[in-house]
XYZ file of C-alpha atoms in Angstrom:
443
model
C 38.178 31.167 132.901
C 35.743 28.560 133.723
C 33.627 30.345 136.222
C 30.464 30.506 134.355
C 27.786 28.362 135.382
C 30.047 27.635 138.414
C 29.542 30.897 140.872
C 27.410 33.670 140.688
C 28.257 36.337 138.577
C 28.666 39.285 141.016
C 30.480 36.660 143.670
C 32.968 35.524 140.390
C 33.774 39.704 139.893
C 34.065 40.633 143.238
C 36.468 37.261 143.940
C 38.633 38.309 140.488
C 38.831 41.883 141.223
C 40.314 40.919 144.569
C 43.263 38.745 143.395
C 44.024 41.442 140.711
C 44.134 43.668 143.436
C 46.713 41.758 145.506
C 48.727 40.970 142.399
C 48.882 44.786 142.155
C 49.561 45.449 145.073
C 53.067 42.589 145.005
C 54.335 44.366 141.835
C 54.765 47.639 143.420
C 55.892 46.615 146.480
C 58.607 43.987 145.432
C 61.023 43.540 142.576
C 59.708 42.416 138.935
C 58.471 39.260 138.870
C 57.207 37.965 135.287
C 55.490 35.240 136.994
C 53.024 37.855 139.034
C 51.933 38.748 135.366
C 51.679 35.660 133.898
C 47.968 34.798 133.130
C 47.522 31.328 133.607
C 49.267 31.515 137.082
C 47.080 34.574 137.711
C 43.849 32.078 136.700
C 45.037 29.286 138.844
C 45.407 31.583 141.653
C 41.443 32.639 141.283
C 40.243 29.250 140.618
C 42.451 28.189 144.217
C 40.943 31.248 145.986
C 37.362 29.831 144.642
C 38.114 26.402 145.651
C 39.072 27.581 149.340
C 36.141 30.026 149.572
C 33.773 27.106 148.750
C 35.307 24.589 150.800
C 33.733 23.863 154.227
C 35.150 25.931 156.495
C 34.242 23.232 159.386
C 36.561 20.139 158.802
C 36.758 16.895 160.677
C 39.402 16.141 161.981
C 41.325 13.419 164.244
C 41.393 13.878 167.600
C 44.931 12.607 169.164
C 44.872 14.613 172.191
C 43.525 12.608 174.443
C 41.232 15.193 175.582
C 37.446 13.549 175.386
C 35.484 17.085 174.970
C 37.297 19.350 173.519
C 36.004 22.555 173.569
C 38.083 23.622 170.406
C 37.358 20.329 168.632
C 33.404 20.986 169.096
C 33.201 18.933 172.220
C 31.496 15.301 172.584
C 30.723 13.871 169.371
C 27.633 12.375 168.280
C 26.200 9.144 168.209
C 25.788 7.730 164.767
C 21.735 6.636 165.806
C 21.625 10.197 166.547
C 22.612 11.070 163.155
C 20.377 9.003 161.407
C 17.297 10.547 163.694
C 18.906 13.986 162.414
C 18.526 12.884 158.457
C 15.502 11.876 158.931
C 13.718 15.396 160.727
C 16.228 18.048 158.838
C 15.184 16.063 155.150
C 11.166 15.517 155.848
C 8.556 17.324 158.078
C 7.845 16.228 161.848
C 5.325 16.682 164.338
C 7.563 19.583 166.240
C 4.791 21.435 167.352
C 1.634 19.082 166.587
C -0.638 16.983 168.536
C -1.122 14.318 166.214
C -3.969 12.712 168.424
C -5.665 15.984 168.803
C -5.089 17.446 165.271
C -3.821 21.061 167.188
C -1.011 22.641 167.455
C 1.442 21.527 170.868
C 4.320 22.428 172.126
C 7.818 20.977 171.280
C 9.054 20.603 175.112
C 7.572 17.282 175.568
C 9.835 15.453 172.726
C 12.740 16.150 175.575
C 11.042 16.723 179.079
C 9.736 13.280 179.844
C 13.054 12.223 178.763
C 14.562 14.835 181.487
C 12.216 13.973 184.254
C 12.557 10.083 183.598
C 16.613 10.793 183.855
C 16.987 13.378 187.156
C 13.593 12.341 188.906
C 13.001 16.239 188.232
C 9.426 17.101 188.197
C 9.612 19.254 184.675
C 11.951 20.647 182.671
C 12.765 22.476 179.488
C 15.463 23.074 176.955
C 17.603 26.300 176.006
C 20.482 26.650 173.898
C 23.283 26.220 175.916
C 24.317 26.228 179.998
C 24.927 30.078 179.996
C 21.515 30.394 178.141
C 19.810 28.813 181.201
C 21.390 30.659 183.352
C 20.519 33.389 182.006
C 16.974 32.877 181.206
C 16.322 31.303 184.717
C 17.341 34.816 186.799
C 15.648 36.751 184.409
C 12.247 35.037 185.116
C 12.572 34.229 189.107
C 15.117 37.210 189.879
C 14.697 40.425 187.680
C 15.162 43.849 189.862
C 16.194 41.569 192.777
C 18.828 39.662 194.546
C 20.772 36.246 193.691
C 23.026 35.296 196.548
C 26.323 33.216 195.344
C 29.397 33.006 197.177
C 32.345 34.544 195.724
C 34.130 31.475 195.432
C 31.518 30.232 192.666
C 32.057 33.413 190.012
C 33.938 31.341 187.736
C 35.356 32.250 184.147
C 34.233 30.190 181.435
C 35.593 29.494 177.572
C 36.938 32.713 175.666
C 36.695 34.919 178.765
C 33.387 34.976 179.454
C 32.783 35.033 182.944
C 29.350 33.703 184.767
C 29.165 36.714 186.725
C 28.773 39.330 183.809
C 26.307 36.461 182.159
C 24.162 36.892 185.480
C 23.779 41.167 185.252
C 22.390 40.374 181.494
C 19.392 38.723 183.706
C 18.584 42.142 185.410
C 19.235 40.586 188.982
C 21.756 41.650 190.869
C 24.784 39.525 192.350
C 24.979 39.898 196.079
C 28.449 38.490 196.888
C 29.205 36.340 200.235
C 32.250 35.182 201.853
C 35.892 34.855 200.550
C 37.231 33.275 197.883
C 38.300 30.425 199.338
C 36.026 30.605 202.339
C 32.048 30.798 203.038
C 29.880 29.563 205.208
C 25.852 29.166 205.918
C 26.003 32.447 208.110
C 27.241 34.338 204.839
C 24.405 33.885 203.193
C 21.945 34.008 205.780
C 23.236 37.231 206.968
C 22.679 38.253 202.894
C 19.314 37.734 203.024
C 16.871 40.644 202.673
C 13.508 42.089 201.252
C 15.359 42.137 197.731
C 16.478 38.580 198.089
C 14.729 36.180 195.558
C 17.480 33.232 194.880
C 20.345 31.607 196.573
C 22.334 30.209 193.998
C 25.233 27.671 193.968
C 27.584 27.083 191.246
C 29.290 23.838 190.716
C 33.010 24.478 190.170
C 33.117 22.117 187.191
C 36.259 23.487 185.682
C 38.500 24.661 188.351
C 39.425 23.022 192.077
C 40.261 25.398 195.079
C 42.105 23.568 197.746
C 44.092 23.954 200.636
C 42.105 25.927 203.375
C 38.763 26.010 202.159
C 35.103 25.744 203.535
C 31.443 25.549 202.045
C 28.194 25.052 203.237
C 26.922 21.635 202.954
C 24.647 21.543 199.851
C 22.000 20.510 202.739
C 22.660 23.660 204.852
C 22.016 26.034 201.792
C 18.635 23.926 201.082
C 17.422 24.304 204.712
C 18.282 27.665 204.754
C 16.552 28.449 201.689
C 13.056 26.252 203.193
C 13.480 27.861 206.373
C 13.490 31.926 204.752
C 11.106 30.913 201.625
C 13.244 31.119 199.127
C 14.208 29.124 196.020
C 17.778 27.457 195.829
C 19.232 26.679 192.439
C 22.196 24.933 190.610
C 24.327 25.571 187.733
C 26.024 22.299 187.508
C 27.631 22.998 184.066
C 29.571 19.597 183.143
C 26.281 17.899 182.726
C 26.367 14.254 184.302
C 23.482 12.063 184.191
C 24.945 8.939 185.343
C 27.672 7.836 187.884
C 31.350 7.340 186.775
C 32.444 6.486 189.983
C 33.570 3.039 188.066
C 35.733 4.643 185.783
C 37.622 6.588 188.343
C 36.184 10.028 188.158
C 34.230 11.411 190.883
C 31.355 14.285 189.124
C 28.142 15.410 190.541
C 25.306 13.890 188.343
C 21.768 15.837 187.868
C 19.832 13.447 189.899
C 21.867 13.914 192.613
C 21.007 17.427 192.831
C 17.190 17.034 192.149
C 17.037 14.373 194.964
C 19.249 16.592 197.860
C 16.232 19.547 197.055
C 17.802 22.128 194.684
C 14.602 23.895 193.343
C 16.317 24.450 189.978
C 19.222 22.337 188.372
C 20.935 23.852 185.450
C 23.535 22.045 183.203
C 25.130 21.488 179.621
C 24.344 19.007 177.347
C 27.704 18.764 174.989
C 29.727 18.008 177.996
C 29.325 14.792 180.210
C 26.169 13.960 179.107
C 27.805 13.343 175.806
C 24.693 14.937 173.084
C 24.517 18.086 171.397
C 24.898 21.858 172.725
C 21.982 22.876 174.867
C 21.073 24.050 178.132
C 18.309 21.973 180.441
C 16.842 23.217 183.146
C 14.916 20.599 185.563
C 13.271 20.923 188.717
C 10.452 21.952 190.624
C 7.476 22.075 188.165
C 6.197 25.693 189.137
C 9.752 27.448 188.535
C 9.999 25.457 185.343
C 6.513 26.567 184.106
C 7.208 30.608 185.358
C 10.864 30.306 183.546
C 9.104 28.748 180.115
C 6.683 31.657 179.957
C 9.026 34.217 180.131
C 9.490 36.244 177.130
C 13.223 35.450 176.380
C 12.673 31.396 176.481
C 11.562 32.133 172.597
C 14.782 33.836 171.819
C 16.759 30.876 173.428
C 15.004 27.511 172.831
C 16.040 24.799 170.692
C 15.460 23.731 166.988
C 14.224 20.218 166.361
C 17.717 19.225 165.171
C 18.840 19.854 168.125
C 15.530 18.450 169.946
C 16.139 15.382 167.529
C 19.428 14.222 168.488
C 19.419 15.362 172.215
C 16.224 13.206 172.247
C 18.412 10.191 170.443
C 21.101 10.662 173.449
C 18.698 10.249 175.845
C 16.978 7.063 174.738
C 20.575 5.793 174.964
C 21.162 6.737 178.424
C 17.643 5.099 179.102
C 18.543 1.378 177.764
C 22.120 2.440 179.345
C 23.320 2.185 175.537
C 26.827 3.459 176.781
C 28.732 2.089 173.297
C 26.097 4.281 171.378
C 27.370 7.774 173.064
C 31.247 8.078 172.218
C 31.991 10.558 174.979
C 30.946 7.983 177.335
C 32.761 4.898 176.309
C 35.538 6.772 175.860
C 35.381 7.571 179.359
C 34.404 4.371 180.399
C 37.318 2.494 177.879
C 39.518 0.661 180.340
C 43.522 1.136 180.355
C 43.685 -2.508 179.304
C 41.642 -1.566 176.236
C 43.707 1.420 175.109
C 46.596 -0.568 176.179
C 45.580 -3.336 173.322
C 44.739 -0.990 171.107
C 47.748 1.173 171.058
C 50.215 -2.266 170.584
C 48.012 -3.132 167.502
C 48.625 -0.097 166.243
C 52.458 0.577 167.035
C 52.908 -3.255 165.724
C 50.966 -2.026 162.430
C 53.065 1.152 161.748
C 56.291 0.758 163.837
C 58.447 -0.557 160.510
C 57.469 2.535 158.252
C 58.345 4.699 161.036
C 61.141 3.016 161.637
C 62.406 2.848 158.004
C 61.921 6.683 157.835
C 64.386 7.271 160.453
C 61.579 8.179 163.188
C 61.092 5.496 166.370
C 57.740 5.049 168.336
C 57.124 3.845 171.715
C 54.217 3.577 173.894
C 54.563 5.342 177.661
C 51.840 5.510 180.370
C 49.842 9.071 180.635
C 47.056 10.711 181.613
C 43.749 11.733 179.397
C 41.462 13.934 180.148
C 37.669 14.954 179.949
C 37.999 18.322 179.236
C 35.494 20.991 178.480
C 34.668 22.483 181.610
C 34.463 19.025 183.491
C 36.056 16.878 186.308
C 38.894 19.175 186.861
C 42.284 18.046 188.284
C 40.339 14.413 187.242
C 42.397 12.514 184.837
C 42.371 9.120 183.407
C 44.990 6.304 183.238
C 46.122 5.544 179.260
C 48.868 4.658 177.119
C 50.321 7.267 175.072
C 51.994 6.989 171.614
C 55.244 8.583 171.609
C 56.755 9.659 168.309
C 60.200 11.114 167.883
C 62.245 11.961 164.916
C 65.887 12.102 163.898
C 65.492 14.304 161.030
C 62.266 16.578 162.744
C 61.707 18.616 165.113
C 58.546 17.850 167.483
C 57.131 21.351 166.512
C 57.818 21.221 162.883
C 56.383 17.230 163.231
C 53.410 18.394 165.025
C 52.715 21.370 162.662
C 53.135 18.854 159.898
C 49.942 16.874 160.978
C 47.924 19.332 161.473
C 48.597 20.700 158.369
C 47.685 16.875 157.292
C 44.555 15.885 154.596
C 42.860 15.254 157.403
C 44.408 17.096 160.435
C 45.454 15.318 162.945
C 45.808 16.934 166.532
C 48.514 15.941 169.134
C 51.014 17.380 171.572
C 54.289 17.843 172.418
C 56.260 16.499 175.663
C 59.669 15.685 176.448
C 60.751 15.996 172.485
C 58.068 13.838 171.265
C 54.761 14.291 170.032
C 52.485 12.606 171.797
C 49.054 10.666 170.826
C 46.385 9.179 172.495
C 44.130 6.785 171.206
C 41.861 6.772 173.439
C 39.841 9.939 171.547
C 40.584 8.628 168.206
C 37.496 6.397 166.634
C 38.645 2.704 165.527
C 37.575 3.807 161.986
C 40.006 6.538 161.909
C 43.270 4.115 162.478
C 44.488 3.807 159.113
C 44.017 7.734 158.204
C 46.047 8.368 161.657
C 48.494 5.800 159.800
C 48.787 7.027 156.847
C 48.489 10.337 158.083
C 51.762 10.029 160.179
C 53.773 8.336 157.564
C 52.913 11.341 155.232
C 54.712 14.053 157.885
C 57.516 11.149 158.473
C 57.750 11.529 154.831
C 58.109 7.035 155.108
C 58.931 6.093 151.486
């Protein structure tokens, strides 16, 4: 077996005495079998197993769903200048932490906080590894062993059941509840206020809506109120919006916003709206920004310069308003009339193979959506692919392409499987073409 020189030597043992094991294991369990025992097929089986275990286990994959950030699919995707940026740092050494004027060691905040501060009007800011991260970092420093104020209807659940609230006790402050679920007002938290109190905080419901009879403070009130009784008021604004999309229909908070109405403290994502890579920025007030930097757990959770590097390359782009360069955002910003051109080129291009294979395709108005935690209950007008098959079933169809080469990931409605080009890249047409003809099975 050809494993020498290919593996290491333990990793080749330990791989072969686990297939013999299996094979074992099927010979006493089911009826004789001479091909369990035949050698080669016993080899071929290892050298498979190998193949899989050194595969990447992250794939790419097509994105038909029509969902822009997908939390499942790894959320917004890059731009390509960032990428470059990234080759460049991960393959050489950089000035991370060096004052090249000074010839002394600095501090890698300022490749991203002018950057911030130039985008929100904030007066500092830093850089953590994610929106929870801040979150969690920022009571820690201003709140430990006291009081955060939040209204109940603001203790949201985020992906894979973590909720915000059980985030917030990691901090060492403790929640103090106000209101109802649906319903709280100024004179909640006011009346919450004591000796222990050191934050009022409001969270932005960025991936649910609550309507019907409902009431909140104004986000004026809750600043007032906060100036009037010393105390700081802060904002998890999770989707992370830095610019606004009014134009393309959807209505989304951006960070600016926030910094200009007085929030001491603005906290949101930076995989989500704002289109870069996973992080957490907090902006604001210089003072809280400096006591929430020197806090001991800001080590554990900063950012590495790949990270630094291509956040920094998605905000240069937001600077020169770049909007092609940052795919979340002209995906977003693509017009129906574009996906509506794009989607006949492409039925015109495949429609005969399909056809020929005994599957038909038509194009029928829908809805995509921004996903990952952002503009709920927000969707946006496009043209959906609709593919339907005499001979398959939309389950077994849809299981068949994402079982593809390249995977390709749709869903089902009305008997049909369903894709939306509005998430798929230009680039990626043909593979989505030849990728459906393979589960057609066109000849």
């Amino acid at each position: 077996m050809a494993l020498s020189g290919v593996v290491e030597r333990r990793y080749a043992l330990a791989l072969i005495r686990e297939v013999l094991a299996e094979v074992r294991q099927e010979i006493l369990a089911g009826p004789g079998d001479e091909e369990l025992v035949d050698a080669a097929k016993i080899e071929q089986r290892i050298l498979g197993r190998l193949q899989g275990e050194l595969a990447p286990s992250l794939r790419p994959v097509i994105n038909a769903s029509g969902v822009i950030l997908h939390t499942n699919l790894g959320r917004a995707p890059l731009a390509l200048a960032a990428i470059e940026e990234l080759r460049k740092t991960a393959t050489q050494y950089s000035n991370l932490e060096y004052e090249l004027a000074e010839g002394a060691r600095g501090k890698r905040d300022v490749h991203l906080s002018r950057l911030v501060e130039r985008l929100t009007g904030a007066e500092a800011a830093i850089v953590v590894n994610n929106c929870a991260a801040a979150i969690l970092l920022t009571l820690a420093a201003l709140a430990r062993g006291g009081e955060v104020i939040v209204s109940r209807g603001e203790l949201i659940e985020i992906g894979d059941g973590f909720r915000i609230p059980e985030i917030m006790e990691q901090s060492g402050a403790v929640l103090r509840e106000v209101g109802t679920t649906n319903r709280t007002r100024i004179v909640d938290y006011e009346s919450a206020i004591n000796e222990k109190t050191r934050l009022l905080l409001r969270v932005h419901p960025s991936n649910f809506t609550v309507t019907g009879f409902t009431e909140k403070p104004d986000v004026a009130e809750l600043i007032e109120l906060g100036a009037r009784r010393g105390l700081p008021v802060i904002e998890d604004l999770g989707s992370g919006c830095l610019v606004n999309l009014s134009g393309a229909g959807l209505q989304e908070p951006t960070a600016r916003e926030s910094v200009d109405a007085g929030f001491s403290l603005v906290m949101f994502s930076g995989d989500k709206l704002l289109g870069g890579p996973q992080a957490g920025i907090i902006a604001g007030k210089e003072e809280l920004v400096t006591k929430v930097r020197r806090h001991p757990l800001f080590r554990a959770l900063r950012v590495d310069k790949l990270t630094i590097t291509v956040m920094e390359a998605t905000l240069r782009a937001y600077l020169r308003e770049a909007w092609e360069e940052i795919p979340a955002q002209w995906m977003i910003r693509a017009s129906l009339g574009e996906i509506a051109q794009r989607t006949a080129r492409f039925v015109e291009a495949i429609e005969g193979r399909l056809r020929d294979a005994g599957a038909r395709v038509e194009i029928v108005d829908g809805q995509s959506l921004v996903g990952g935690g952002s503009t709920p209950a927000q969707g946006l007008p496009t043209k959906l692919l609709r593919l339907r098959s005499g001979r398959i079933k939309a389950t077994e169809l849809e299981a068949r392409l994402r079982d593809a080469k390249i995977p390709v990931i749709a869903r089902i409605e009305d008997e049909g499987v369903l894709l939306d080009l509005r998430t798929v890249f230009a680039e990626q047409e043909p593979l989505l073409a030849e990728e459906l003809c393979a589960a057609i099975r066109c000849e």
